PDB file of C-alpha atoms in Angstrom:
ATOM      1  CA  MET A   1     109.809  84.364  87.648  1.00 39.00           C
ATOM      2  CA  THR A   2     105.834  84.216  87.891  1.00 38.00           C
ATOM      3  CA  VAL A   3     104.140  81.845  90.223  1.00 40.00           C
ATOM      4  CA  PRO A   4     100.140  80.923  89.363  1.00 43.00           C
ATOM      5  CA  LEU A   5      97.376  82.280  92.469  1.00 42.00           C
ATOM      6  CA  PRO A   6      95.512  80.164  94.002  1.00 44.00           C
ATOM      7  CA  PRO A   7      91.550  80.561  94.201  1.00 46.00           C
ATOM      8  CA  ALA A   8      91.153  83.354  95.702  1.00 44.00           C
ATOM      9  CA  GLY A   9      90.595  82.906  99.631  1.00 47.00           C
ATOM     10  CA  SER A  10      91.985  79.044  99.741  1.00 49.00           C
ATOM     11  CA  PRO A  11      94.579  78.514 102.324  1.00 48.00           C
ATOM     12  CA  PRO A  12      97.930  77.726 101.187  1.00 52.00           C
ATOM     13  CA  PRO A  13      99.135  74.282  99.829  1.00 56.00           C
ATOM     14  CA  GLY A  14     100.496  72.332 102.602  1.00 65.00           C
ATOM     15  CA  ASP A  15     103.889  72.011 100.876  1.00 90.00           C
ATOM     16  CA  LEU A  16     104.148  75.825 100.287  1.00 93.00           C
ATOM     17  CA  LEU A  17     104.192  76.651 103.990  1.00 94.00           C
ATOM     18  CA  ALA A  18     106.562  73.961 104.494  1.00 93.00           C
ATOM     19  CA  ARG A  19     109.109  75.187 101.576  1.00 94.00           C
ATOM     20  CA  TYR A  20     109.025  78.611 102.857  1.00 95.00           C
ATOM     21  CA  ARG A  21     110.233  77.457 106.203  1.00 92.00           C
ATOM     22  CA  ALA A  22     112.671  75.579 104.384  1.00 92.00           C
ATOM     23  CA  GLY A  23     113.711  78.782 102.581  1.00 90.00           C
ATOM     24  CA  ASP A  24     112.854  77.919  99.237  1.00 93.00           C
ATOM     25  CA  LEU A  25     112.903  81.270  97.102  1.00 93.00           C
ATOM     26  CA  ARG A  26     110.052  80.045  94.598  1.00 93.00           C
ATOM     27  CA  ALA A  27     107.677  79.421  97.680  1.00 95.00           C
ATOM     28  CA  LEU A  28     108.544  82.633  99.308  1.00 95.00           C
ATOM     29  CA  ALA A  29     107.944  84.717  95.625  1.00 94.00           C
ATOM     30  CA  ARG A  30     104.227  82.991  96.168  1.00 95.00           C
ATOM     31  CA  ALA A  31     103.969  83.831  99.730  1.00 95.00           C
ATOM     32  CA  VAL A  32     104.565  87.594  98.319  1.00 94.00           C
ATOM     33  CA  THR A  33     102.251  87.355  95.883  1.00 93.00           C
ATOM     34  CA  LEU A  34      99.388  86.210  98.570  1.00 94.00           C
ATOM     35  CA  ALA A  35     100.154  88.410 100.814  1.00 92.00           C
ATOM     36  CA  GLU A  36      99.914  91.188  98.495  1.00 88.00           C
ATOM     37  CA  ALA A  37      96.433  90.383  97.645  1.00 87.00           C
ATOM     38  CA  GLY A  38      95.632  90.479 100.747  1.00 86.00           C
ATOM     39  CA  LEU A  39      93.846  86.777 100.562  1.00 90.00           C
ATOM     40  CA  PRO A  40      93.375  84.317 103.639  1.00 90.00           C
ATOM     41  CA  GLY A  41      95.896  81.800 102.129  1.00 91.00           C
ATOM     42  CA  ALA A  42      99.111  84.409 103.287  1.00 93.00           C
ATOM     43  CA  ARG A  43      97.533  84.258 106.705  1.00 93.00           C
ATOM     44  CA  PRO A  44      99.665  80.975 107.679  1.00 94.00           C
ATOM     45  CA  LEU A  45     102.678  82.120 106.270  1.00 95.00           C
ATOM     46  CA  LEU A  46     102.662  84.995 107.565  1.00 94.00           C
ATOM     47  CA  ARG A  47     101.931  83.647 111.148  1.00 94.00           C
ATOM     48  CA  ALA A  48     104.926  81.706 110.616  1.00 94.00           C
ATOM     49  CA  ALA A  49     107.255  84.247 109.263  1.00 94.00           C
ATOM     50  CA  ARG A  50     106.545  86.288 112.759  1.00 92.00           C
ATOM     51  CA  GLU A  51     107.134  83.155 114.696  1.00 92.00           C
ATOM     52  CA  ARG A  52     110.855  82.322 113.018  1.00 91.00           C
ATOM     53  CA  THR A  53     111.162  86.045 113.506  1.00 89.00           C
ATOM     54  CA  ALA A  54     110.833  86.384 117.350  1.00 88.00           C
ATOM     55  CA  ARG A  55     112.889  82.967 118.155  1.00 87.00           C
ATOM     56  CA  GLN A  56     115.435  84.228 116.312  1.00 81.00           C
ATOM     57  CA  GLY A  57     115.676  88.259 118.132  1.00 76.00           C
ATOM     58  CA  GLY A  58     114.405  89.699 115.041  1.00 75.00           C
ATOM     59  CA  ARG A  59     118.353  89.071 113.497  1.00 87.00           C
ATOM     60  CA  ALA A  60     117.371  91.094 110.729  1.00 93.00           C
ATOM     61  CA  VAL A  61     118.362  94.159 109.780  1.00 96.00           C
ATOM     62  CA  VAL A  62     115.714  95.517 108.018  1.00 96.00           C
ATOM     63  CA  LEU A  63     116.873  99.150 106.893  1.00 96.00           C
ATOM     64  CA  GLY A  64     114.293 101.815 104.888  1.00 93.00           C
ATOM     65  CA  VAL A  65     116.176 103.586 101.852  1.00 93.00           C
ATOM     66  CA  THR A  66     113.945 106.839 101.428  1.00 88.00           C
ATOM     67  CA  GLY A  67     114.930 110.153  99.756  1.00 84.00           C
ATOM     68  CA  SER A  68     113.885 112.781  97.375  1.00 76.00           C
ATOM     69  CA  PRO A  69     113.568 111.165  93.380  1.00 76.00           C
ATOM     70  CA  GLY A  70     116.488 111.705  91.455  1.00 81.00           C
ATOM     71  CA  SER A  71     119.095 111.329  94.624  1.00 86.00           C
ATOM     72  CA  GLY A  72     120.654 107.444  93.595  1.00 89.00           C
ATOM     73  CA  LYS A  73     118.146 105.223  96.002  1.00 90.00           C
ATOM     74  CA  SER A  74     118.258 102.296  93.605  1.00 89.00           C
ATOM     75  CA  THR A  75     121.649 103.039  92.323  1.00 92.00           C
ATOM     76  CA  LEU A  76     123.128 102.596  96.331  1.00 95.00           C
ATOM     77  CA  THR A  77     121.029  99.975  96.854  1.00 94.00           C
ATOM     78  CA  ASP A  78     122.435  98.086  94.352  1.00 93.00           C
ATOM     79  CA  ALA A  79     125.429  98.944  95.360  1.00 95.00           C
ATOM     80  CA  LEU A  80     124.868  98.222  99.002  1.00 96.00           C
ATOM     81  CA  ILE A  81     123.360  94.044  97.676  1.00 95.00           C
ATOM     82  CA  ALA A  82     126.040  93.399  96.204  1.00 95.00           C
ATOM     83  CA  THR A  83     128.431  95.070  98.790  1.00 96.00           C
ATOM     84  CA  LEU A  84     126.454  92.788 101.452  1.00 97.00           C
ATOM     85  CA  ARG A  85     127.232  89.613  99.699  1.00 96.00           C
ATOM     86  CA  ALA A  86     130.819  90.332  98.783  1.00 96.00           C
ATOM     87  CA  ARG A  87     130.658  90.172 102.734  1.00 96.00           C
ATOM     88  CA  GLY A  88     128.348  87.256 102.789  1.00 96.00           C
ATOM     89  CA  GLN A  89     124.862  88.308 103.720  1.00 96.00           C
ATOM     90  CA  ARG A  90     122.097  87.173 102.477  1.00 96.00           C
ATOM     91  CA  VAL A  91     119.433  90.151 101.067  1.00 96.00           C
ATOM     92  CA  ALA A  92     116.130  90.503 100.263  1.00 96.00           C
ATOM     93  CA  VAL A  93     115.255  93.685  98.504  1.00 94.00           C
ATOM     94  CA  LEU A  94     111.260  95.106  98.559  1.00 93.00           C
ATOM     95  CA  ALA A  95     111.430  98.231  96.399  1.00 88.00           C
ATOM     96  CA  VAL A  96     108.028 100.046  96.084  1.00 83.00           C
ATOM     97  CA  ASP A  97     107.510 101.568  93.064  1.00 71.00           C
ATOM     98  CA  PRO A  98     105.127 104.891  92.469  1.00 60.00           C
ATOM     99  CA  SER A  99     101.545 103.843  91.158  1.00 52.00           C
ATOM    100  CA  SER A 100      99.602 105.642  88.345  1.00 42.00           C
ATOM    101  CA  PRO A 101      96.815 107.430  89.576  1.00 40.00           C
ATOM    102  CA  TYR A 102      95.073 106.589  86.631  1.00 40.00           C
ATOM    103  CA  SER A 103      95.157 102.911  85.765  1.00 41.00           C
ATOM    104  CA  GLY A 104      97.204 101.484  88.957  1.00 44.00           C
ATOM    105  CA  GLY A 105      99.816 100.012  87.134  1.00 43.00           C
ATOM    106  CA  ALA A 106     103.164 100.281  88.017  1.00 43.00           C
ATOM    107  CA  ILE A 107     106.977 100.849  86.213  1.00 48.00           C
ATOM    108  CA  LEU A 108     108.531  98.136  88.512  1.00 50.00           C
ATOM    109  CA  GLY A 109     111.995  99.583  87.908  1.00 49.00           C
ATOM    110  CA  ASP A 110     114.108  98.739  90.064  1.00 50.00           C
ATOM    111  CA  ARG A 111     113.589  94.614  88.827  1.00 53.00           C
ATOM    112  CA  ILE A 112     115.657  96.206  86.336  1.00 56.00           C
ATOM    113  CA  ARG A 113     118.249  98.184  88.043  1.00 59.00           C
ATOM    114  CA  MET A 114     118.998  95.462  89.572  1.00 66.00           C
ATOM    115  CA  LEU A 115     119.197  92.336  87.250  1.00 66.00           C
ATOM    116  CA  ARG A 116     122.630  90.984  87.864  1.00 74.00           C
ATOM    117  CA  HIS A 117     121.606  89.567  91.236  1.00 76.00           C
ATOM    118  CA  HIS A 118     119.182  87.385  89.607  1.00 75.00           C
ATOM    119  CA  ALA A 119     121.180  84.150  89.375  1.00 77.00           C
ATOM    120  CA  ASP A 120     122.642  84.751  93.075  1.00 84.00           C
ATOM    121  CA  ALA A 121     120.371  82.552  95.148  1.00 87.00           C
ATOM    122  CA  GLY A 122     121.563  84.143  98.227  1.00 93.00           C
ATOM    123  CA  VAL A 123     119.552  87.326  96.370  1.00 94.00           C
ATOM    124  CA  PHE A 124     115.446  88.109  96.408  1.00 94.00           C
ATOM    125  CA  VAL A 125     114.374  90.812  95.157  1.00 92.00           C
ATOM    126  CA  ARG A 126     110.791  92.268  94.634  1.00 90.00           C
ATOM    127  CA  SER A 127     108.455  95.149  93.904  1.00 85.00           C
ATOM    128  CA  LEU A 128     105.775  96.634  94.854  1.00 82.00           C
ATOM    129  CA  ALA A 129     103.116  99.397  93.973  1.00 71.00           C
ATOM    130  CA  SER A 130     103.199 102.100  95.887  1.00 61.00           C
ATOM    131  CA  ARG A 131      98.992 101.904  95.507  1.00 56.00           C
ATOM    132  CA  GLY A 132      98.515 106.067  95.700  1.00 50.00           C
ATOM    133  CA  ALA A 133      99.716 105.573  99.466  1.00 51.00           C
ATOM    134  CA  LEU A 134     101.142 109.083 100.390  1.00 49.00           C
ATOM    135  CA  GLY A 135     103.148 108.246 102.800  1.00 49.00           C
ATOM    136  CA  GLY A 136     105.167 106.170 100.149  1.00 50.00           C
ATOM    137  CA  LEU A 137     104.403 102.735 101.517  1.00 70.00           C
ATOM    138  CA  SER A 138     100.469 100.932 100.792  1.00 63.00           C
ATOM    139  CA  ALA A 139      99.380  98.913 103.576  1.00 67.00           C
ATOM    140  CA  ARG A 140     100.298  95.704 102.332  1.00 81.00           C
ATOM    141  CA  THR A 141     103.999  96.740 102.602  1.00 86.00           C
ATOM    142  CA  MET A 142     104.286  95.457 106.072  1.00 88.00           C
ATOM    143  CA  SER A 143     102.930  91.975 105.360  1.00 91.00           C
ATOM    144  CA  VAL A 144     105.657  91.850 102.195  1.00 93.00           C
ATOM    145  CA  LEU A 145     108.232  93.151 104.558  1.00 93.00           C
ATOM    146  CA  SER A 146     107.316  90.131 107.499  1.00 93.00           C
ATOM    147  CA  LEU A 147     107.465  87.639 105.138  1.00 95.00           C
ATOM    148  CA  LEU A 148     111.314  88.830 103.183  1.00 95.00           C
ATOM    149  CA  GLU A 149     112.022  89.427 107.491  1.00 94.00           C
ATOM    150  CA  GLY A 150     110.656  85.303 108.341  1.00 93.00           C
ATOM    151  CA  ALA A 151     112.673  84.420 105.462  1.00 94.00           C
ATOM    152  CA  GLY A 152     116.002  83.951 107.297  1.00 91.00           C
ATOM    153  CA  PHE A 153     118.298  86.703 104.963  1.00 95.00           C
ATOM    154  CA  ASP A 154     120.530  88.893 106.913  1.00 96.00           C
ATOM    155  CA  TRP A 155     119.225  92.011 105.944  1.00 97.00           C
ATOM    156  CA  VAL A 156     115.825  93.351 104.356  1.00 97.00           C
ATOM    157  CA  ILE A 157     115.987  96.654 102.780  1.00 96.00           C
ATOM    158  CA  LEU A 158     112.967  98.833 101.621  1.00 93.00           C
ATOM    159  CA  GLU A 159     113.322 101.021  99.102  1.00 90.00           C
ATOM    160  CA  THR A 160     110.365 103.732  98.993  1.00 83.00           C
ATOM    161  CA  VAL A 161     109.009 105.356  96.240  1.00 69.00           C
ATOM    162  CA  GLY A 162     110.666 109.099  97.020  1.00 63.00           C
ATOM    163  CA  VAL A 163     108.104 111.064  97.525  1.00 51.00           C
ATOM    164  CA  GLY A 164     109.958 113.817  99.015  1.00 51.00           C
ATOM    165  CA  GLN A 165     109.064 115.518 102.642  1.00 44.00           C
ATOM    166  CA  SER A 166     105.783 113.956 103.252  1.00 46.00           C
ATOM    167  CA  GLU A 167     107.844 110.534 103.271  1.00 60.00           C
ATOM    168  CA  VAL A 168     107.689 109.598 107.073  1.00 70.00           C
ATOM    169  CA  ASP A 169     106.214 106.343 106.551  1.00 79.00           C
ATOM    170  CA  VAL A 170     109.590 103.909 105.973  1.00 83.00           C
ATOM    171  CA  ALA A 171     111.077 105.355 109.496  1.00 84.00           C
ATOM    172  CA  ALA A 172     107.409 103.141 111.300  1.00 85.00           C
ATOM    173  CA  ALA A 173     108.693 100.279 108.563  1.00 87.00           C
ATOM    174  CA  CYS A 174     111.729  99.734 109.997  1.00 92.00           C
ATOM    175  CA  ASP A 175     114.413  99.614 112.802  1.00 93.00           C
ATOM    176  CA  HIS A 176     117.243 101.719 110.687  1.00 96.00           C
ATOM    177  CA  THR A 177     116.224 104.645 108.278  1.00 94.00           C
ATOM    178  CA  LEU A 178     118.482 105.647 105.849  1.00 95.00           C
ATOM    179  CA  LEU A 179     118.317 109.099 104.275  1.00 91.00           C
ATOM    180  CA  VAL A 180     120.042 109.681 100.622  1.00 91.00           C
ATOM    181  CA  LEU A 181     120.521 113.073  99.607  1.00 90.00           C
ATOM    182  CA  THR A 182     122.521 114.720  96.932  1.00 89.00           C
ATOM    183  CA  PRO A 183     125.020 117.962  96.927  1.00 88.00           C
ATOM    184  CA  ALA A 184     123.742 121.051  95.156  1.00 66.00           C
ATOM    185  CA  GLY A 185     120.203 119.857  94.331  1.00 59.00           C
ATOM    186  CA  GLY A 186     118.849 121.731  97.456  1.00 55.00           C
ATOM    187  CA  ASP A 187     117.847 118.818  99.269  1.00 53.00           C
ATOM    188  CA  GLY A 188     119.946 119.448 102.220  1.00 53.00           C
ATOM    189  CA  VAL A 189     117.987 122.641 102.246  1.00 55.00           C
ATOM    190  CA  GLN A 190     114.456 120.702 101.561  1.00 56.00           C
ATOM    191  CA  ALA A 191     115.644 118.188 104.249  1.00 54.00           C
ATOM    192  CA  PHE A 192     116.071 120.776 107.374  1.00 53.00           C
ATOM    193  CA  LYS A 193     112.494 121.554 106.387  1.00 51.00           C
ATOM    194  CA  ALA A 194     110.033 119.428 107.863  1.00 51.00           C
ATOM    195  CA  GLY A 195     110.379 115.427 109.413  1.00 58.00           C
ATOM    196  CA  ILE A 196     112.341 113.916 106.899  1.00 69.00           C
ATOM    197  CA  MET A 197     115.572 115.009 109.307  1.00 73.00           C
ATOM    198  CA  GLU A 198     114.218 113.735 112.225  1.00 78.00           C
ATOM    199  CA  ILE A 199     113.379 110.087 110.777  1.00 83.00           C
ATOM    200  CA  ALA A 200     117.401 109.718 109.302  1.00 89.00           C
ATOM    201  CA  ASP A 201     118.900 106.784 111.598  1.00 94.00           C
ATOM    202  CA  VAL A 202     122.509 107.127 108.704  1.00 96.00           C
ATOM    203  CA  ILE A 203     122.238 110.296 105.718  1.00 94.00           C
ATOM    204  CA  ALA A 204     123.935 109.143 102.358  1.00 95.00           C
ATOM    205  CA  VAL A 205     125.263 111.815 100.387  1.00 94.00           C
ATOM    206  CA  ASN A 206     124.991 110.425  97.049  1.00 94.00           C
ATOM    207  CA  LYS A 207     127.148 111.661  93.829  1.00 94.00           C
ATOM    208  CA  ALA A 208     129.407 112.848  96.345  1.00 95.00           C
ATOM    209  CA  ASP A 209     131.678 113.034  92.951  1.00 94.00           C
ATOM    210  CA  LEU A 210     129.391 115.810  92.132  1.00 92.00           C
ATOM    211  CA  PRO A 211     129.939 120.144  93.072  1.00 92.00           C
ATOM    212  CA  GLY A 212     128.692 120.818  96.602  1.00 89.00           C
ATOM    213  CA  ALA A 213     129.061 117.427  98.055  1.00 92.00           C
ATOM    214  CA  ALA A 214     132.133 119.077 100.739  1.00 92.00           C
ATOM    215  CA  ARG A 215     128.836 121.542 102.045  1.00 90.00           C
ATOM    216  CA  THR A 216     125.655 119.906 102.174  1.00 88.00           C
ATOM    217  CA  VAL A 217     127.507 117.229 104.514  1.00 91.00           C
ATOM    218  CA  ARG A 218     128.745 121.128 106.174  1.00 89.00           C
ATOM    219  CA  GLU A 219     124.772 122.288 105.898  1.00 86.00           C
ATOM    220  CA  LEU A 220     123.880 118.964 107.236  1.00 87.00           C
ATOM    221  CA  MET A 221     125.448 118.354 110.468  1.00 87.00           C
ATOM    222  CA  ALA A 222     125.137 122.071 111.238  1.00 85.00           C
ATOM    223  CA  ALA A 223     121.497 121.578 111.011  1.00 81.00           C
ATOM    224  CA  GLN A 224     122.013 118.795 113.673  1.00 82.00           C
ATOM    225  CA  GLY A 225     123.368 121.083 115.706  1.00 78.00           C
ATOM    226  CA  LEU A 226     120.602 122.660 115.992  1.00 77.00           C
ATOM    227  CA  GLY A 227     117.816 120.256 117.788  1.00 72.00           C
ATOM    228  CA  ALA A 228     117.760 119.252 121.210  1.00 72.00           C
ATOM    229  CA  HIS A 229     120.859 116.880 122.205  1.00 77.00           C
ATOM    230  CA  ASP A 230     122.317 115.909 125.056  1.00 80.00           C
ATOM    231  CA  GLU A 231     125.018 113.232 125.301  1.00 81.00           C
ATOM    232  CA  HIS A 232     122.436 110.222 124.361  1.00 82.00           C
ATOM    233  CA  THR A 233     121.430 111.716 121.121  1.00 85.00           C
ATOM    234  CA  TRP A 234     122.270 109.732 117.608  1.00 91.00           C
ATOM    235  CA  MET A 235     123.441 111.975 115.508  1.00 91.00           C
ATOM    236  CA  ALA A 236     122.457 110.133 112.475  1.00 93.00           C
ATOM    237  CA  PRO A 237     126.358 109.624 110.908  1.00 95.00           C
ATOM    238  CA  ILE A 238     126.710 111.048 107.196  1.00 95.00           C
ATOM    239  CA  ARG A 239     128.391 109.272 104.934  1.00 97.00           C
ATOM    240  CA  GLN A 240     129.253 110.295 101.102  1.00 97.00           C
ATOM    241  CA  THR A 241     129.009 107.703  98.949  1.00 97.00           C
ATOM    242  CA  ILE A 242     129.407 107.301  94.881  1.00 96.00           C
ATOM    243  CA  ALA A 243     126.603 104.394  94.167  1.00 94.00           C
ATOM    244  CA  SER A 244     127.946 104.787  90.995  1.00 92.00           C
ATOM    245  CA  LYS A 245     131.220 103.153  91.809  1.00 94.00           C
ATOM    246  CA  ALA A 246     130.581 101.478  94.974  1.00 93.00           C
ATOM    247  CA  ASP A 247     132.697 104.427  96.870  1.00 96.00           C
ATOM    248  CA  GLY A 248     131.806 104.476 100.858  1.00 96.00           C
ATOM    249  CA  LEU A 249     129.403 101.311 100.703  1.00 97.00           C
ATOM    250  CA  ASP A 250     131.677  99.795 103.434  1.00 97.00           C
ATOM    251  CA  ALA A 251     131.640 102.918 105.708  1.00 97.00           C
ATOM    252  CA  LEU A 252     127.887 103.351 105.221  1.00 97.00           C
ATOM    253  CA  ILE A 253     126.739  99.365 105.673  1.00 97.00           C
ATOM    254  CA  ASP A 254     129.154  99.623 109.249  1.00 97.00           C
ATOM    255  CA  ALA A 255     127.090 103.229 110.221  1.00 98.00           C
ATOM    256  CA  VAL A 256     123.950 101.452 110.106  1.00 98.00           C
ATOM    257  CA  GLU A 257     125.271  98.560 112.318  1.00 97.00           C
ATOM    258  CA  ALA A 258     126.724 101.514 114.534  1.00 97.00           C
ATOM    259  CA  HIS A 259     123.094 102.767 114.630  1.00 97.00           C
ATOM    260  CA  ARG A 260     121.622  98.882 115.470  1.00 96.00           C
ATOM    261  CA  ALA A 261     124.602  99.506 118.657  1.00 96.00           C
ATOM    262  CA  HIS A 262     123.577 102.573 119.784  1.00 95.00           C
ATOM    263  CA  LEU A 263     119.945 100.711 119.897  1.00 95.00           C
ATOM    264  CA  GLY A 264     120.372  98.131 122.053  1.00 94.00           C
ATOM    265  CA  GLU A 265     118.026  95.008 122.753  1.00 92.00           C
ATOM    266  CA  ALA A 266     115.790  97.255 124.418  1.00 93.00           C
ATOM    267  CA  GLY A 267     115.619  99.379 121.190  1.00 93.00           C
ATOM    268  CA  LEU A 268     115.315  97.182 118.838  1.00 93.00           C
ATOM    269  CA  LEU A 269     112.162  95.673 120.509  1.00 92.00           C
ATOM    270  CA  ALA A 270     110.687  98.908 120.848  1.00 93.00           C
ATOM    271  CA  ARG A 271     110.757  99.642 117.130  1.00 92.00           C
ATOM    272  CA  ARG A 272     109.585  96.300 116.445  1.00 91.00           C
ATOM    273  CA  GLU A 273     106.562  97.049 118.034  1.00 92.00           C
ATOM    274  CA  ALA A 274     106.119 100.635 116.622  1.00 90.00           C
ATOM    275  CA  ARG A 275     106.334  98.460 113.244  1.00 88.00           C
ATOM    276  CA  ALA A 276     103.698  96.437 114.604  1.00 89.00           C
ATOM    277  CA  GLU A 277     101.572  99.391 115.454  1.00 90.00           C
ATOM    278  CA  PHE A 278     102.261 100.964 112.016  1.00 88.00           C
ATOM    279  CA  GLU A 279     100.973  97.325 109.968  1.00 87.00           C
ATOM    280  CA  VAL A 280      98.301  96.757 112.915  1.00 89.00           C
ATOM    281  CA  ARG A 281      96.928 100.562 111.947  1.00 89.00           C
ATOM    282  CA  SER A 282      97.556 100.357 108.526  1.00 84.00           C
ATOM    283  CA  LEU A 283      95.574  97.319 107.959  1.00 86.00           C
ATOM    284  CA  VAL A 284      92.447  99.059 109.798  1.00 89.00           C
ATOM    285  CA  GLN A 285      92.611 102.166 108.086  1.00 86.00           C
ATOM    286  CA  GLU A 286      92.185  99.880 104.141  1.00 85.00           C
ATOM    287  CA  ARG A 287      89.505  98.070 106.243  1.00 87.00           C
ATOM    288  CA  LEU A 288      87.915 101.183 107.051  1.00 89.00           C
ATOM    289  CA  LEU A 289      87.973 102.738 103.359  1.00 88.00           C
ATOM    290  CA  ARG A 290      86.627  99.349 101.646  1.00 88.00           C
ATOM    291  CA  LEU A 291      83.582  99.080 103.917  1.00 89.00           C
ATOM    292  CA  ALA A 292      83.339 103.177 103.069  1.00 90.00           C
ATOM    293  CA  ARG A 293      83.263 102.404  99.279  1.00 89.00           C
ATOM    294  CA  GLU A 294      80.721  99.833  99.649  1.00 90.00           C
ATOM    295  CA  ARG A 295      78.340 102.012 101.995  1.00 89.00           C
ATOM    296  CA  SER A 296      78.922 105.592 100.465  1.00 91.00           C
ATOM    297  CA  GLY A 297      76.111 105.359  97.827  1.00 91.00           C
ATOM    298  CA  ASP A 298      74.860 108.923  96.831  1.00 92.00           C
ATOM    299  CA  LEU A 299      76.233 110.505 100.541  1.00 93.00           C
ATOM    300  CA  TYR A 300      78.654 112.194  98.444  1.00 94.00           C
ATOM    301  CA  ALA A 301      76.486 113.442  95.842  1.00 95.00           C
ATOM    302  CA  ARG A 302      74.629 114.788  98.974  1.00 95.00           C
ATOM    303  CA  VAL A 303      77.711 116.263 100.547  1.00 95.00           C
ATOM    304  CA  ALA A 304      78.019 118.043  96.768  1.00 96.00           C
ATOM    305  CA  ARG A 305      74.656 119.234  96.957  1.00 94.00           C
ATOM    306  CA  GLY A 306      74.955 120.512 100.529  1.00 95.00           C
ATOM    307  CA  GLU A 307      72.200 118.391 102.205  1.00 94.00           C
ATOM    308  CA  LEU A 308      74.692 116.500 104.569  1.00 93.00           C
ATOM    309  CA  SER A 309      78.436 118.557 105.920  1.00 96.00           C
ATOM    310  CA  ALA A 310      81.102 116.201 105.740  1.00 95.00           C
ATOM    311  CA  ASP A 311      80.939 115.076 109.487  1.00 95.00           C
ATOM    312  CA  GLU A 312      77.463 113.683 109.115  1.00 94.00           C
ATOM    313  CA  ALA A 313      78.440 111.988 105.889  1.00 93.00           C
ATOM    314  CA  ALA A 314      81.392 110.421 107.814  1.00 93.00           C
ATOM    315  CA  ASP A 315      79.317 109.573 111.247  1.00 92.00           C
ATOM    316  CA  THR A 316      76.672 107.536 108.469  1.00 91.00           C
ATOM    317  CA  LEU A 317      80.104 105.865 107.534  1.00 91.00           C
ATOM    318  CA  LEU A 318      81.031 105.064 109.988  1.00 88.00           C
ATOM    319  CA  GLU A 319      77.498 103.476 112.345  1.00 86.00           C
ATOM    320  CA  PRO A 320      77.209 100.153 112.795  1.00 82.00           C
ATOM    321  CA  ALA A 321      75.301  97.994 110.007  1.00 69.00           C
TER     322      ALA A 321
END
């Protein structure tokens, strides 16, 4: 749906706030647009979202879906929607698509993949551009995620760009992280190398009808056993799925819910505090970069000419106005 923007900086109409609180999906869509644009009018809506989330004790399951490009994350997310809806759960999906480094635009193709759910009032799908964020998430992603969580959905799924080993921000943005890998693609070996294995709470070996699926599962289990662990360590369950056929989805959802039970109330609270820290830090970084652009002048040219060191230029940019 297309909702016109209000003038920049204007507060949201009172009826928009009331409609958002009442669960109106058109109001939610407009609230997301305001938050993505970073307009002051989004702030009362974000406050209302956080108040509702706090009152409900963080009832929504906030799941991050990550993995390398081509692993089938979007198809798996689409199958998760269908399976959760069959269980009577309301689902919101925030799909972060890669932005062009030249135009800043994005294909936002996940809306196309999930088009079959467009008429379902229990499903809300929104795409955001990554805006070049190296961790796969833009600074505004967390604000939009808060609006979705505060809108009363049972599950909120964040599907990230898929940029390989650098994509670890998703663990700071969600309560649970689902890592999607494929057999015979080297994904298992790549996952061992850096933080992407450490962030996984549940692992899906997708396209499990391809040769090598069982081997990939064995490799992942062996890799988990190599890390430091004791009887209290959560070992990410590994589930084989065929998203295109909706195979293995119930077992995958059960694994996420088992992780939620493992965390308990205290564990979930700790993760939500970490999410709040990540959101505030992201906004601080965004504002500092904007300030640097406004103050830079010829500083970068002077660094290139050898007149200043990069450290001196950074000191200049951070000096009080």
